[in-house]
Amino acid sequence: MRLSIDPGLNFCGVTVYTTTNNVFKVLHTVLIKNNRKLTEEEKLLESKYDLRTVKVLNIVETLKQLITD
């Protein structure tokens, strides 16, 4: 299993795939959208840190969920 990431803070694309004999099989894809309204929890984090931190944490949490599922 392999993980491919198209990085970006506002839009981050993630694909989980396998390859066998040069044939790609996509198992899961995710588009992480960070150009949206923040939740109340995220607003608190933004006031303590900054918007960039909130976006990076969202990407990290989504990747954790993707990997552990």
GROMACS .gro file of C-alpha atoms in nm:
model
   69
    1MET     CA    1   0.000   0.000   0.000
    2ARG     CA    2   0.127   0.346  -0.087
    3LEU     CA    3   0.026   0.698   0.004
    4SER     CA    4   0.048   0.989  -0.238
    5ILE     CA    5  -0.002   1.350  -0.125
    6ASP     CA    6  -0.058   1.660  -0.337
    7PRO     CA    7   0.030   1.917  -0.071
    8GLY     CA    8  -0.139   2.247  -0.008
    9LEU     CA    9  -0.280   2.428   0.293
   10ASN     CA   10  -0.615   2.522   0.138
   11PHE     CA   11  -0.662   2.207  -0.070
   12CYS     CA   12  -0.464   1.890  -0.001
   13GLY     CA   13  -0.521   1.580  -0.214
   14VAL     CA   14  -0.444   1.236  -0.073
   15THR     CA   15  -0.460   0.897  -0.248
   16VAL     CA   16  -0.400   0.549  -0.107
   17TYR     CA   17  -0.313   0.297  -0.376
   18THR     CA   18  -0.140  -0.030  -0.456
   19THR     CA   19   0.063  -0.139  -0.757
   20THR     CA   20   0.097  -0.486  -0.902
   21ASN     CA   21   0.281  -0.550  -1.229
   22ASN     CA   22   0.274  -0.176  -1.308
   23VAL     CA   23  -0.106  -0.166  -1.259
   24PHE     CA   24  -0.228   0.100  -1.017
   25LYS     CA   25  -0.532   0.028  -0.804
   26VAL     CA   26  -0.672   0.329  -0.615
   27LEU     CA   27  -0.807   0.227  -0.276
   28HIS     CA   28  -0.913   0.563  -0.138
   29THR     CA   29  -0.893   0.932  -0.224
   30VAL     CA   30  -0.953   1.237  -0.005
   31LEU     CA   31  -0.962   1.609  -0.076
   32ILE     CA   32  -0.892   1.802   0.243
   33LYS     CA   33  -1.060   2.144   0.213
   34ASN     CA   34  -0.924   2.409   0.445
   35ASN     CA   35  -1.076   2.714   0.276
   36ARG     CA   36  -1.398   2.692   0.476
   37LYS     CA   37  -1.557   2.837   0.787
   38LEU     CA   38  -1.374   2.732   1.101
   39THR     CA   39  -1.543   2.538   1.377
   40GLU     CA   40  -1.559   2.695   1.723
   41GLU     CA   41  -1.275   2.471   1.839
   42GLU     CA   42  -1.064   2.576   1.541
   43LYS     CA   43  -1.135   2.943   1.612
   44LEU     CA   44  -0.994   2.897   1.963
   45LEU     CA   45  -0.681   2.734   1.822
   46GLU     CA   46  -0.645   3.015   1.569
   47SER     CA   47  -0.663   3.279   1.843
   48LYS     CA   48  -0.396   3.094   2.044
   49TYR     CA   49  -0.168   3.011   1.748
   50ASP     CA   50  -0.254   3.110   1.390
   51LEU     CA   51  -0.461   2.999   1.090
   52ARG     CA   52  -0.171   2.804   0.936
   53THR     CA   53  -0.150   2.586   1.249
   54VAL     CA   54  -0.522   2.510   1.233
   55LYS     CA   55  -0.494   2.405   0.868
   56VAL     CA   56  -0.188   2.184   0.927
   57LEU     CA   57  -0.357   2.015   1.225
   58ASN     CA   58  -0.663   1.942   1.010
   59ILE     CA   59  -0.443   1.778   0.746
   60VAL     CA   60  -0.257   1.573   1.009
   61GLU     CA   61  -0.582   1.454   1.170
   62THR     CA   62  -0.730   1.353   0.835
   63LEU     CA   63  -0.414   1.161   0.745
   64LYS     CA   64  -0.421   0.981   1.082
   65GLN     CA   65  -0.781   0.873   1.021
   66LEU     CA   66  -0.701   0.760   0.668
   67ILE     CA   67  -0.401   0.554   0.778
   68THR     CA   68  -0.570   0.389   1.078
   69ASP     CA   69  -0.893   0.295   0.894
   0.00000   0.00000   0.00000
